[in-house]
Amino acid sequence: MDKKFWSEKAKRIKPYVAGEQPKFDDIIKLNTNESPFPPSPKAIEAFYNTNAADMRLYPDTNAQIVREAAAFADGVKPENIFVGNGSDDVLAMTFMALFDGEVKTPDVTYSFYTVWASLLGVDLKEIPLNDDLTIPVEKFFGGSCIIANPNAPTGLMLSLEDIEKIAANADGPVVIDEAYVAFGAETAAVLIDKYPNLLVVRTLSKAHGLAGLRMGYAIGCEDLIGALYAVKDSFNSYPTDRAAQNMAAAALYDVEYNKATVERVCRIRDNTAEELRKMGFSVTDSKTNFLFITHPAISAEELMKKLRDKAIIVRRLSNPRTSNYLRMSMGTEEQMERVLAEIRNILEG
Amino acid sequence: MDKKFWSEKAKRIKPYVAGEQPKFDDIIKLNTNESPFPPSPKAIEAFYNTNAADMRLYPDTNAQIVREAAAFADGVKPENIFVGNGSDDVLAMTFMALFDGEVKTPDVTYSFYTVWASLLGVDLKEIPLNDDLTIPVEKFFGGSCIIANPNAPTGLMLSLEDIEKIAANADGPVVIDEAYVAFGAETAAVLIDKYPNLLVVRTLSKAHGLAGLRMGYAIGCEDLIGALYAVKDSFNSYPTDRAAQNMAAAALYDVEYNKATVERVCRIRDNTAEELRKMGFSVTDSKTNFLFITHPAISAEELMKKLRDKAIIVRRLSNPRTSNYLRMSMGTEEQMERVLAEIRNILEG
């Protein structure tokens, strides 16, 4: 491409590289942290109950039914909820609506943060993780920050007390990206009334098994939520479609199904971690739906390639500090048994 | 709101105001240019044939099936198509991907252009329409521009020859927003091989009756399409969901249904325009699915209010040059008969 008519901004950016969506069948796809289980049967019912002929009419611009469902699920008011087209959309709006000047983030974290910063003119300051990959809490005091909790790809969580310390010591917005919070961390949503600078971001792509639906939301005081809607209404008035709103609302109300599914994924994760440790892997204490692993006897690159030969797809992220780690999403019980067997073979081979 | 933690950008913007989506029943809703007819039966079938359980997996990031369907419908290659979450999303990406510095647009046009310009740092230069509300073609020569063709809310179109003159005389990107092109104008998509600076933007919200689905696309040479995908992949990797991709692709392939529906809307429009002219209205020569009307004996504000009392919702836009006009989307034959009868009553009352 000669990029002749590209804007300066477009020429400068280095886009985020999403995990591959392989087209071939019979693979075990553990590279994008999707749920191994389908969404709630009530969500599926809500999808098919959508009147597709009504698609001729615009959807509700603010996705009110999703705001109400999320408010129910999180014990807040609908006024505390902003709904977007996946949490990536919510985070992009957040970068525009809340961030000016310098914003702190860990040096090993969701790599999209640096991409948004570059596209949207935010000065992201990377704070190095401690040697054990934990977050140095005090270094986030003052200014603004964005922190994934639990962090990805490390899987490690901060306690609610530490999050509160960061919010209390900040003098700008504190954004906590809780994509994986359901799998073992505590949500900071309980603090939004106390800290008007605190925004919590959620997705339905992980715990709710709805990565294909593109739904995410933010939780914060009305003033922060107002900023997000002001930017949304200056960018795309109708970011979520009619069927997606129906399906998302039903999924959020089905608290019981979500709880059972999440508990099942956590059991699979803890069993898998135990087996991997027995094989000599170093495995972080993940509170997510994935494991972050490294082995002294085989490089991450080689292991990834050998697993791929067995139709098992995992992900290696490009950050130099953790380039010898693999991130492995949790599949079903049956899938993980096969994965563990293949890894044993590879290590023994 | 005290806007304490809002970014400077968020404080500065004046969001676009979308047409109201009234919640009450039994209204005739002619305020947001939706189709009065449902989408293609094949599109509805594709929606219900979507496997909702597969929503656990991310969608195709580039919406390849929609690219192929749009390429088929427009006689171009899939590489010439960019797919977004409604044409508003496509236009927002376009502002980021292609525009630097000054960009020309008519002073009476889609009011979202000024909102994007303000949010995304583009210097929009408004070129006054001629007194008859037509576009002064020569004034768009040189530099970059964005033009809705047909223009909204005037409904007036530029000929393909005029569009080509603008593309040939530009020295930056020329973006033609063809939201309403199916209703009587000629598409500039036939020119993309000749003009590497030409981008055509489309929506499925109007002619395809899919406003509730949030699907739009752009047509251009591969280099321009590459810029849009680079920005998209730096903003939101997965902007369109699985069901929406299926439904949109089926709608685009059903060329016969689209043609019949568009012809029916055009007949309704031309009949309605004729009746309104008989009542003394000045009606522009609309090539869209709406009419832009003004009457010497009643103000637009008063007429809008009196129609609303009869549960008929139309739209008045805030541009001072056309503040005495109403924009009225076309309903079904039956609805427009009732609307005409009510207007007759109002004028006689």
XYZ file of C-alpha atoms in Angstrom:
698
model
C 0.000 0.000 0.000
C 1.360 3.433 -0.832
C -0.803 5.101 1.878
C -1.095 8.149 -0.367
C -4.414 9.363 1.029
C -4.011 8.116 4.609
C -4.213 10.647 7.440
C -1.050 11.249 9.486
C -2.802 9.463 12.356
C -3.503 6.396 10.211
C 0.103 6.298 8.980
C 1.413 6.414 12.559
C -0.675 3.722 14.252
C 0.300 0.098 14.833
C -3.036 -1.725 15.035
C -3.866 -4.252 17.735
C -3.467 -7.836 16.529
C -6.422 -9.920 17.651
C -6.063 -13.629 18.322
C -6.512 -15.727 15.220
C -9.986 -17.094 14.411
C -8.959 -20.270 12.572
C -11.405 -21.517 9.954
C -10.529 -25.229 10.094
C -12.573 -27.691 12.146
C -11.732 -30.063 14.992
C -9.364 -27.703 16.704
C -9.161 -26.858 20.377
C -9.196 -23.087 20.307
C -7.569 -21.718 23.466
C -6.163 -18.465 22.090
C -8.775 -15.719 22.651
C -10.218 -16.466 26.119
C -13.697 -17.275 24.880
C -15.986 -19.337 27.091
C -15.943 -23.078 26.371
C -19.647 -23.098 27.240
C -22.610 -21.568 25.398
C -24.414 -18.494 26.733
C -27.414 -18.805 29.068
C -30.397 -20.689 27.553
C -32.473 -17.632 28.478
C -30.152 -15.447 26.379
C -30.493 -17.853 23.453
C -34.275 -17.746 23.860
C -34.214 -13.936 23.897
C -32.209 -13.955 20.673
C -34.748 -16.128 18.832
C -37.660 -14.175 20.346
C -36.370 -10.998 18.687
C -38.711 -9.855 15.937
C -36.311 -9.681 13.003
C -38.817 -7.713 10.915
C -38.537 -4.902 13.503
C -34.922 -4.481 12.367
C -36.311 -1.819 10.011
C -36.441 0.513 13.057
C -33.398 1.983 14.823
C -32.521 0.364 18.158
C -32.695 2.182 21.456
C -29.756 4.571 21.274
C -28.711 4.068 24.916
C -29.598 0.344 25.172
C -31.823 1.027 28.167
C -32.825 -2.629 28.686
C -29.151 -3.571 28.949
C -28.499 -0.702 31.367
C -31.299 -1.995 33.572
C -30.088 -5.589 33.398
C -26.491 -4.633 34.195
C -27.695 -2.441 37.068
C -29.619 -5.433 38.429
C -26.615 -7.757 38.072
C -24.215 -5.308 39.738
C -26.456 -3.740 42.363
C -26.223 -0.199 41.004
C -28.660 2.163 39.234
C -29.214 2.194 35.442
C -27.841 5.768 35.517
C -24.518 4.252 36.583
C -24.252 2.127 33.426
C -22.887 2.961 29.972
C -23.393 0.323 27.248
C -21.103 -0.115 24.241
C -20.338 -2.384 21.299
C -18.057 -4.707 23.264
C -15.721 -3.601 26.042
C -13.148 -2.550 23.417
C -15.670 0.039 22.217
C -16.334 1.082 25.842
C -12.584 1.444 26.443
C -12.090 3.468 23.241
C -14.884 5.820 24.383
C -13.231 5.978 27.820
C -9.889 7.044 26.328
C -11.684 9.893 24.517
C -14.045 10.860 27.333
C -11.799 10.760 30.392
C -8.121 10.878 29.533
C -5.990 13.986 29.007
C -2.213 14.036 29.282
C -0.407 11.239 31.121
C -2.116 7.985 32.074
C -0.354 5.136 33.889
C -0.683 1.442 33.057
C 1.426 -1.676 33.773
C 4.150 -2.517 31.229
C 2.697 -6.013 30.855
C -1.059 -5.756 30.286
C -3.756 -5.713 27.594
C -1.781 -4.527 24.582
C -4.728 -2.586 23.124
C -4.178 0.207 25.706
C -1.066 1.441 23.900
C -2.896 1.273 20.558
C -5.790 3.452 21.794
C -3.291 5.847 23.361
C -1.512 6.253 20.032
C -4.696 6.663 17.963
C -6.475 8.950 20.406
C -3.605 11.136 21.568
C -3.151 9.912 25.137
C 0.298 9.801 26.745
C 0.461 6.313 28.239
C 3.175 5.844 30.868
C 4.178 2.219 31.388
C 4.904 1.258 34.998
C 7.056 -1.903 35.211
C 5.505 -4.853 37.016
C 7.424 -6.304 39.959
C 9.690 -9.278 39.158
C 6.933 -11.687 40.223
C 4.601 -9.974 37.675
C 2.474 -8.360 40.408
C 1.435 -4.702 40.145
C 3.441 -2.182 42.252
C 0.432 -0.483 43.827
C 2.099 2.656 45.238
C 3.571 3.543 41.859
C 0.029 4.102 40.608
C -0.702 6.792 43.208
C -1.348 10.272 41.752
C -2.593 11.174 38.266
C -4.789 8.882 36.145
C -4.450 5.209 35.337
C -5.932 2.220 33.597
C -5.464 -1.195 35.182
C -6.853 -4.564 34.146
C -7.983 -6.467 37.244
C -7.262 -9.325 37.102
C -4.407 -8.333 34.828
C -4.017 -9.975 31.429
C -2.050 -11.913 30.351
C -0.569 -12.510 33.823
C -3.918 -13.552 35.325
C -2.921 -11.975 38.658
C -5.372 -9.886 40.665
C -5.188 -6.874 42.927
C -7.226 -6.897 46.132
C -10.173 -4.529 46.504
C -8.165 -2.756 49.215
C -5.348 -2.039 46.763
C -7.775 -0.762 44.117
C -9.342 1.507 46.723
C -5.911 2.868 47.690
C -5.221 3.718 44.050
C -8.618 5.418 43.621
C -8.193 7.356 46.862
C -4.690 8.538 45.944
C -5.417 9.459 42.312
C -6.111 12.976 41.136
C -7.704 11.921 37.858
C -9.833 9.100 36.480
C -9.000 5.545 37.564
C -10.250 2.949 35.084
C -10.418 -0.691 36.170
C -10.888 -3.089 33.274
C -12.703 -6.035 34.834
C -13.035 -8.297 31.781
C -12.097 -11.336 33.904
C -13.308 -10.256 37.356
C -15.977 -12.975 37.620
C -13.327 -15.714 37.719
C -12.020 -14.904 41.177
C -11.358 -11.213 41.857
C -13.557 -8.725 43.694
C -15.278 -6.005 41.706
C -14.536 -2.337 42.343
C -18.123 -1.498 41.320
C -18.965 -1.372 45.045
C -16.762 1.740 45.325
C -18.324 3.983 42.663
C -20.451 5.989 45.114
C -17.382 6.748 47.204
C -14.983 7.583 44.332
C -16.389 9.812 41.577
C -13.160 9.251 39.596
C -13.597 5.464 39.433
C -14.819 3.739 36.276
C -15.210 -0.038 36.048
C -15.346 -1.662 32.589
C -16.971 -5.027 31.890
C -17.519 -7.349 28.960
C -20.067 -10.043 28.160
C -17.457 -11.833 26.040
C -15.900 -13.925 28.802
C -18.026 -15.058 31.785
C -21.285 -14.715 29.819
C -20.080 -16.630 26.748
C -21.074 -13.846 24.366
C -17.867 -12.851 22.541
C -19.774 -13.062 19.252
C -22.411 -10.552 20.387
C -20.199 -7.503 21.011
C -21.505 -6.144 24.273
C -19.688 -4.396 27.067
C -20.488 -1.808 29.685
C -19.005 0.618 32.163
C -20.031 1.292 35.754
C -19.396 4.658 37.399
C -20.952 7.733 38.928
C -23.458 9.590 36.751
C -20.959 12.289 35.856
C -18.450 9.805 34.370
C -21.229 7.903 32.605
C -22.400 11.250 31.182
C -18.967 11.822 29.638
C -19.080 8.411 27.956
C -22.553 9.022 26.505
C -21.505 12.496 25.289
C -18.605 10.961 23.365
C -20.723 8.043 22.128
C -23.324 10.511 20.815
C -20.511 12.319 19.005
C -19.182 9.124 17.445
C -21.942 6.586 16.739
C -25.493 7.168 18.011
C -26.593 3.546 17.773
C -23.654 1.260 18.620
C -25.619 -1.876 19.615
C -28.283 -3.657 17.587
C -31.773 -4.785 18.576
C -31.059 -8.504 18.896
C -27.818 -7.911 20.781
C -29.634 -5.704 23.301
C -32.267 -8.401 23.893
C -29.734 -11.193 24.232
C -27.387 -9.226 26.488
C -30.163 -8.183 28.868
C -31.369 -11.782 29.250
C -27.804 -13.012 29.845
C -27.212 -10.412 32.560
C -30.442 -11.316 34.394
C -29.528 -15.034 34.435
C -27.242 -14.678 37.444
C -27.631 -18.332 38.429
C -26.459 -19.727 35.085
C -23.519 -17.313 35.012
C -22.450 -18.331 38.503
C -22.583 -22.057 37.686
C -20.658 -21.600 34.413
C -17.978 -19.474 36.013
C -17.530 -21.976 38.861
C -17.131 -24.771 36.316
C -14.461 -22.821 34.395
C -12.634 -22.059 37.665
C -12.591 -25.776 38.599
C -11.164 -26.633 35.171
C -8.552 -23.889 35.564
C -7.457 -24.991 39.026
C -7.220 -28.663 38.002
C -5.298 -27.778 34.852
C -2.914 -25.543 36.807
C -2.241 -28.339 39.281
C -1.452 -30.837 36.521
C 0.805 -28.353 34.727
C 2.744 -27.607 37.895
C 3.300 -31.344 38.333
C 4.895 -31.317 34.871
C 7.332 -28.595 35.921
C 5.502 -25.549 34.577
C 5.607 -22.269 36.375
C 1.932 -21.196 36.462
C 0.795 -17.820 37.794
C -2.037 -17.737 40.345
C -4.652 -16.938 37.720
C -8.011 -15.489 38.718
C -9.181 -15.504 35.091
C -10.424 -18.032 32.519
C -6.883 -18.604 31.225
C -3.493 -19.757 32.516
C -0.178 -18.008 31.953
C 2.560 -20.629 31.850
C 6.260 -21.121 31.210
C 8.482 -24.213 31.376
C 12.246 -24.386 32.014
C 12.827 -27.181 29.480
C 10.919 -25.988 26.407
C 10.536 -22.547 24.902
C 7.074 -20.999 24.600
C 7.574 -20.720 20.865
C 8.392 -24.402 20.444
C 5.582 -25.574 22.701
C 3.071 -23.384 20.870
C 4.184 -24.793 17.522
C 4.033 -28.401 18.715
C 0.566 -27.878 20.174
C -0.553 -26.361 16.908
C 0.592 -29.520 15.101
C -1.912 -31.304 17.346
C -4.646 -28.765 16.439
C -4.426 -26.983 19.786
C -4.182 -23.202 19.430
C -2.766 -21.117 22.294
C -1.348 -17.603 22.303
C 2.078 -16.089 22.819
C 2.066 -12.324 23.314
C 4.782 -10.112 21.996
C 5.793 -8.296 25.185
C 9.548 -8.996 25.604
C 9.281 -9.428 29.394
C 6.930 -12.375 29.031
C 7.816 -13.708 25.604
C 8.649 -17.130 27.031
C 5.136 -17.528 28.436
C 2.033 -18.957 26.781
C -1.499 -17.842 27.518
C -3.931 -20.735 27.398
C -7.686 -20.209 27.644
C -9.640 -22.879 29.466
C -11.621 -25.323 27.312
C -14.094 -27.958 28.494
C -13.018 -30.716 30.939
C -12.635 -33.123 28.021
C -10.623 -30.687 25.919
C -8.235 -29.877 28.761
C -7.634 -33.584 29.412
C -6.554 -33.948 25.794
C -4.425 -30.803 26.017
C -2.668 -32.072 29.158
C -2.034 -35.436 27.506
C -0.527 -33.750 24.440
C 1.692 -31.541 26.592
C 2.906 -34.608 28.505
C 3.769 -36.264 25.183
C 5.606 -33.184 23.975
C 7.655 -32.914 27.171
C 8.491 -36.613 27.113
C 9.240 -36.625 23.376
C -23.155 17.359 35.877
C -20.006 19.028 37.138
C -17.846 17.336 34.445
C -14.992 17.194 36.938
C -13.256 14.192 35.392
C -14.238 14.796 31.748
C -11.454 15.158 29.170
C -11.082 18.556 27.479
C -12.380 16.890 24.301
C -15.517 15.634 26.065
C -16.153 19.067 27.586
C -15.894 20.727 24.181
C -18.139 18.498 22.046
C -21.785 19.110 21.202
C -23.158 15.620 20.532
C -25.315 14.778 17.538
C -29.008 14.642 18.404
C -30.598 11.586 16.835
C -34.262 11.592 15.858
C -36.520 10.574 18.700
C -37.506 6.905 19.092
C -40.926 7.360 20.706
C -42.069 4.557 22.973
C -45.839 4.992 22.549
C -47.840 2.878 20.097
C -50.048 3.706 17.120
C -47.883 6.482 15.857
C -46.767 7.154 12.312
C -43.024 7.557 12.733
C -41.611 9.643 9.870
C -38.674 11.265 11.678
C -35.614 9.057 11.140
C -35.871 7.886 7.507
C -36.348 4.240 8.351
C -37.906 1.954 5.757
C -41.677 1.487 6.107
C -41.161 -2.091 4.918
C -39.433 -5.015 6.635
C -36.065 -6.317 5.447
C -35.793 -9.093 2.857
C -37.410 -12.402 3.897
C -34.058 -14.005 3.109
C -32.367 -11.675 5.597
C -34.951 -12.577 8.236
C -34.346 -16.254 7.514
C -30.573 -15.739 7.853
C -31.130 -14.084 11.229
C -33.113 -17.025 12.621
C -30.693 -19.532 11.062
C -27.856 -18.044 13.122
C -26.666 -20.492 15.753
C -27.066 -18.388 18.898
C -24.984 -20.855 20.938
C -22.022 -19.985 18.673
C -22.140 -16.484 20.154
C -19.539 -17.776 22.627
C -16.966 -17.334 19.826
C -15.730 -13.990 18.485
C -17.145 -12.969 15.105
C -15.042 -12.616 11.980
C -13.083 -9.446 12.662
C -13.381 -8.101 9.092
C -16.936 -9.386 8.391
C -15.709 -11.223 5.294
C -19.161 -12.581 4.345
C -20.516 -9.028 4.308
C -17.560 -7.813 2.233
C -18.299 -10.530 -0.318
C -22.016 -9.765 -0.390
C -21.462 -6.021 -0.780
C -18.886 -6.681 -3.515
C -21.495 -8.791 -5.322
C -24.201 -6.132 -4.939
C -21.935 -3.310 -6.136
C -19.869 -5.093 -8.778
C -16.526 -4.577 -7.068
C -14.040 -6.892 -5.307
C -14.254 -7.811 -1.584
C -10.890 -6.027 -1.180
C -12.713 -2.805 -2.107
C -15.130 -3.101 0.837
C -14.764 -1.987 4.474
C -17.549 -3.062 6.863
C -18.537 -1.143 9.991
C -21.111 -0.949 12.762
C -23.527 1.244 10.795
C -22.488 3.943 8.354
C -21.990 6.347 11.276
C -19.221 4.059 12.496
C -17.801 3.859 8.949
C -17.851 7.662 8.714
C -16.202 8.086 12.120
C -13.427 5.699 10.977
C -13.170 7.681 7.729
C -12.661 10.963 9.602
C -9.789 9.353 11.515
C -8.280 7.389 8.627
C -8.397 9.901 5.766
C -8.813 13.480 6.945
C -6.059 15.903 7.966
C -6.460 19.656 8.022
C -9.289 21.304 6.082
C -12.210 19.329 4.657
C -15.085 20.908 2.739
C -18.766 20.080 3.178
C -22.050 21.878 2.338
C -23.429 24.215 5.020
C -26.737 22.344 4.932
C -26.069 18.602 5.196
C -25.930 15.684 7.635
C -25.252 17.461 10.903
C -23.103 14.642 12.285
C -20.186 15.768 10.044
C -19.500 18.806 12.235
C -19.739 16.648 15.362
C -17.118 14.175 14.106
C -14.922 17.052 12.998
C -15.035 18.539 16.489
C -14.411 15.247 18.299
C -11.713 13.984 15.955
C -9.810 17.192 15.271
C -10.769 17.848 11.643
C -11.176 21.398 10.340
C -14.515 21.302 8.523
C -15.076 24.180 6.105
C -18.750 24.807 5.334
C -19.478 25.771 1.723
C -22.861 27.548 1.393
C -25.418 25.843 -0.816
C -26.850 27.865 -3.708
C -30.130 29.672 -2.994
C -32.077 26.779 -4.529
C -30.310 24.428 -2.045
C -28.225 22.772 -4.780
C -24.497 22.153 -4.251
C -22.085 24.636 -5.926
C -19.886 22.011 -7.600
C -16.876 24.175 -8.553
C -16.480 25.396 -4.985
C -15.576 21.828 -3.993
C -12.607 21.667 -6.376
C -9.210 21.301 -4.644
C -8.456 19.829 -1.218
C -10.628 17.188 0.477
C -14.381 17.022 0.947
C -17.292 15.031 2.270
C -20.599 15.263 0.403
C -23.839 13.383 0.983
C -25.313 12.367 -2.373
C -28.245 12.731 -2.453
C -27.819 15.429 0.155
C -29.770 15.292 3.405
C -32.015 16.900 4.459
C -32.515 18.643 1.096
C -33.011 15.371 -0.803
C -31.273 16.841 -3.857
C -28.737 14.871 -5.858
C -25.587 15.626 -7.800
C -25.085 13.915 -11.156
C -22.342 11.328 -11.553
C -20.601 13.787 -13.903
C -20.467 16.411 -11.146
C -19.118 13.897 -8.626
C -16.444 12.870 -11.115
C -15.460 16.511 -11.660
C -15.011 16.929 -7.894
C -12.936 13.720 -7.593
C -10.793 14.693 -10.592
C -10.135 18.200 -9.257
C -9.466 17.237 -5.625
C -6.004 16.850 -4.178
C -7.126 14.826 -1.159
C -9.756 12.250 -0.265
C -13.293 12.778 -1.615
C -15.908 10.990 0.493
C -19.386 10.498 -0.970
C -21.954 9.484 1.637
C -24.509 7.503 -0.345
C -26.965 6.623 2.426
C -29.902 7.391 0.111
C -28.391 6.656 -3.307
C -30.716 3.721 -4.066
C -33.751 6.044 -4.192
C -32.825 7.780 -7.428
C -29.197 8.926 -7.693
C -26.309 7.219 -9.455
C -23.565 5.637 -7.385
C -19.982 6.862 -7.596
C -18.782 3.314 -6.822
C -18.234 2.865 -10.573
C -15.423 5.434 -10.352
C -13.242 3.881 -7.637
C -10.782 2.259 -10.055
C -10.232 5.577 -11.776
C -9.946 7.769 -8.647
C -7.801 6.364 -5.823
C -8.935 9.292 -3.639
C -12.636 8.411 -3.880
C -14.457 6.689 -1.012
C -18.171 5.839 -1.197
C -20.049 5.180 2.064
C -23.224 3.100 2.305
C -25.706 2.007 4.935
C -28.128 -0.893 5.247
C -30.412 1.278 7.391
C -32.441 2.836 4.592
C -33.031 0.906 1.340
C -32.441 -2.468 3.034
C -34.745 -1.805 5.989
C -32.085 -2.703 8.544
C -31.654 0.403 10.730
C -31.924 -1.838 13.802
C -29.019 -4.025 12.684
C -26.203 -1.421 12.562
C -24.435 -2.243 9.347
C -22.697 0.037 6.899
C -19.799 -0.210 4.497
C -17.384 1.798 2.390
C -16.269 1.202 -1.198
C -12.888 2.388 -2.453
C -9.518 1.345 -3.796
C -7.568 -1.119 -1.672
C -5.285 1.575 -0.301
C -8.181 3.619 1.154
C -9.864 0.471 2.478
C -6.531 -0.432 4.108
C -6.528 2.877 5.992
C -10.029 2.203 7.324
C -9.122 -1.297 8.527
C -5.925 0.026 10.152
C -7.964 2.521 12.167
C -10.697 -0.025 12.925
C -8.049 -2.445 14.242
C -6.762 0.375 16.449
C -10.225 1.156 17.809
C -12.462 -1.940 18.020
C -11.318 -5.246 16.513
C -14.779 -6.789 16.290
C -17.339 -4.073 15.491
C -20.108 -6.279 14.038
C -21.707 -9.314 15.635
C -22.289 -12.807 14.240
C -26.027 -12.495 13.622
C -25.693 -9.027 12.091
C -23.064 -10.305 9.650
C -25.341 -13.173 8.576
C -28.400 -10.961 8.185
C -26.556 -8.191 6.342
C -24.970 -10.588 3.856
C -28.339 -12.159 3.012
C -29.946 -8.721 2.609
C -27.214 -7.567 0.220
C -27.549 -10.678 -1.958
C -31.333 -10.216 -2.285
C -31.020 -7.609 -5.036
C -34.499 -8.327 -6.407
C -36.311 -7.643 -3.128
C -34.286 -4.482 -2.549
C -35.130 -3.193 -6.016
C -38.865 -3.843 -5.591
C -38.940 -2.210 -2.133
C -37.029 0.849 -3.281
C -39.321 1.291 -6.306
C -42.346 1.106 -4.030
C -40.924 3.769 -1.688
C -40.122 5.982 -4.699
C -43.728 5.696 -5.977
C -45.043 6.652 -2.539
C -42.610 9.584 -2.417
C -43.556 10.901 -5.856
C -47.295 10.599 -5.177
C -46.933 12.296 -1.798
C -44.844 15.103 -3.298
C -47.483 15.700 -5.969
C -50.288 15.911 -3.401
C -48.261 18.246 -1.171
C -47.482 20.553 -4.087
C -51.220 20.730 -4.827
C -51.680 21.962 -1.243
C -49.206 24.788 -1.803
C -46.079 23.201 -0.352
C -42.690 23.856 -1.820
C -41.184 20.387 -2.138
C -37.595 19.768 -3.233
C -36.939 17.217 -5.995
C -36.042 14.468 -3.554
C -34.114 11.414 -4.700
C -34.281 9.904 -1.205
C -36.849 8.136 0.991
C -37.965 11.441 2.536
C -39.416 14.778 1.435
C -38.141 18.195 2.454
C -41.083 20.596 2.539
C -42.088 24.132 3.470
C -45.396 26.006 3.206
C -45.976 29.751 2.899
C -49.019 29.740 5.200
C -47.874 27.696 8.183
C -44.556 27.566 9.981
C -42.638 24.291 10.112
C -42.717 24.438 13.893
C -46.497 24.783 14.031
C -47.122 22.095 11.437
C -44.797 19.691 13.237
C -46.609 20.290 16.518
C -50.053 19.835 14.978
C -48.983 16.621 13.270
C -47.626 15.358 16.555
C -51.037 15.958 18.142
C -52.307 13.491 15.535
C -49.528 10.995 16.435
C -47.514 11.755 13.307
C -43.833 12.398 14.048
C -41.725 14.327 11.514
C -38.405 16.142 11.966
C -37.294 19.751 11.890
C -33.523 20.230 11.769
C -31.810 23.051 13.518
C -29.847 24.570 10.612
C -30.993 28.239 10.470
C -31.067 28.304 6.656
C -33.702 25.598 6.531
C -35.419 25.972 9.882
C -38.795 26.549 8.210
C -38.620 23.158 6.472
C -39.783 19.772 7.685
C -38.191 16.486 6.755
C -40.754 13.730 6.384
C -39.749 10.094 5.859
C -41.992 8.027 3.624
C -44.370 5.597 5.357
C -46.546 2.954 3.723
C -49.181 3.947 1.123
C -51.869 3.745 3.814
C -49.895 5.813 6.312
C -49.147 8.542 3.766
C -52.841 8.784 2.836
C -53.628 9.434 6.480
C -50.769 11.926 6.757
C -51.968 13.835 3.678
C -55.523 13.918 5.048
C -54.294 15.299 8.385
C -52.197 17.962 6.665
C -55.218 18.994 4.574
C -57.240 19.315 7.784
C -54.529 21.364 9.458
C -54.221 23.745 6.490
C -57.990 24.151 6.281
C -58.389 24.503 10.067
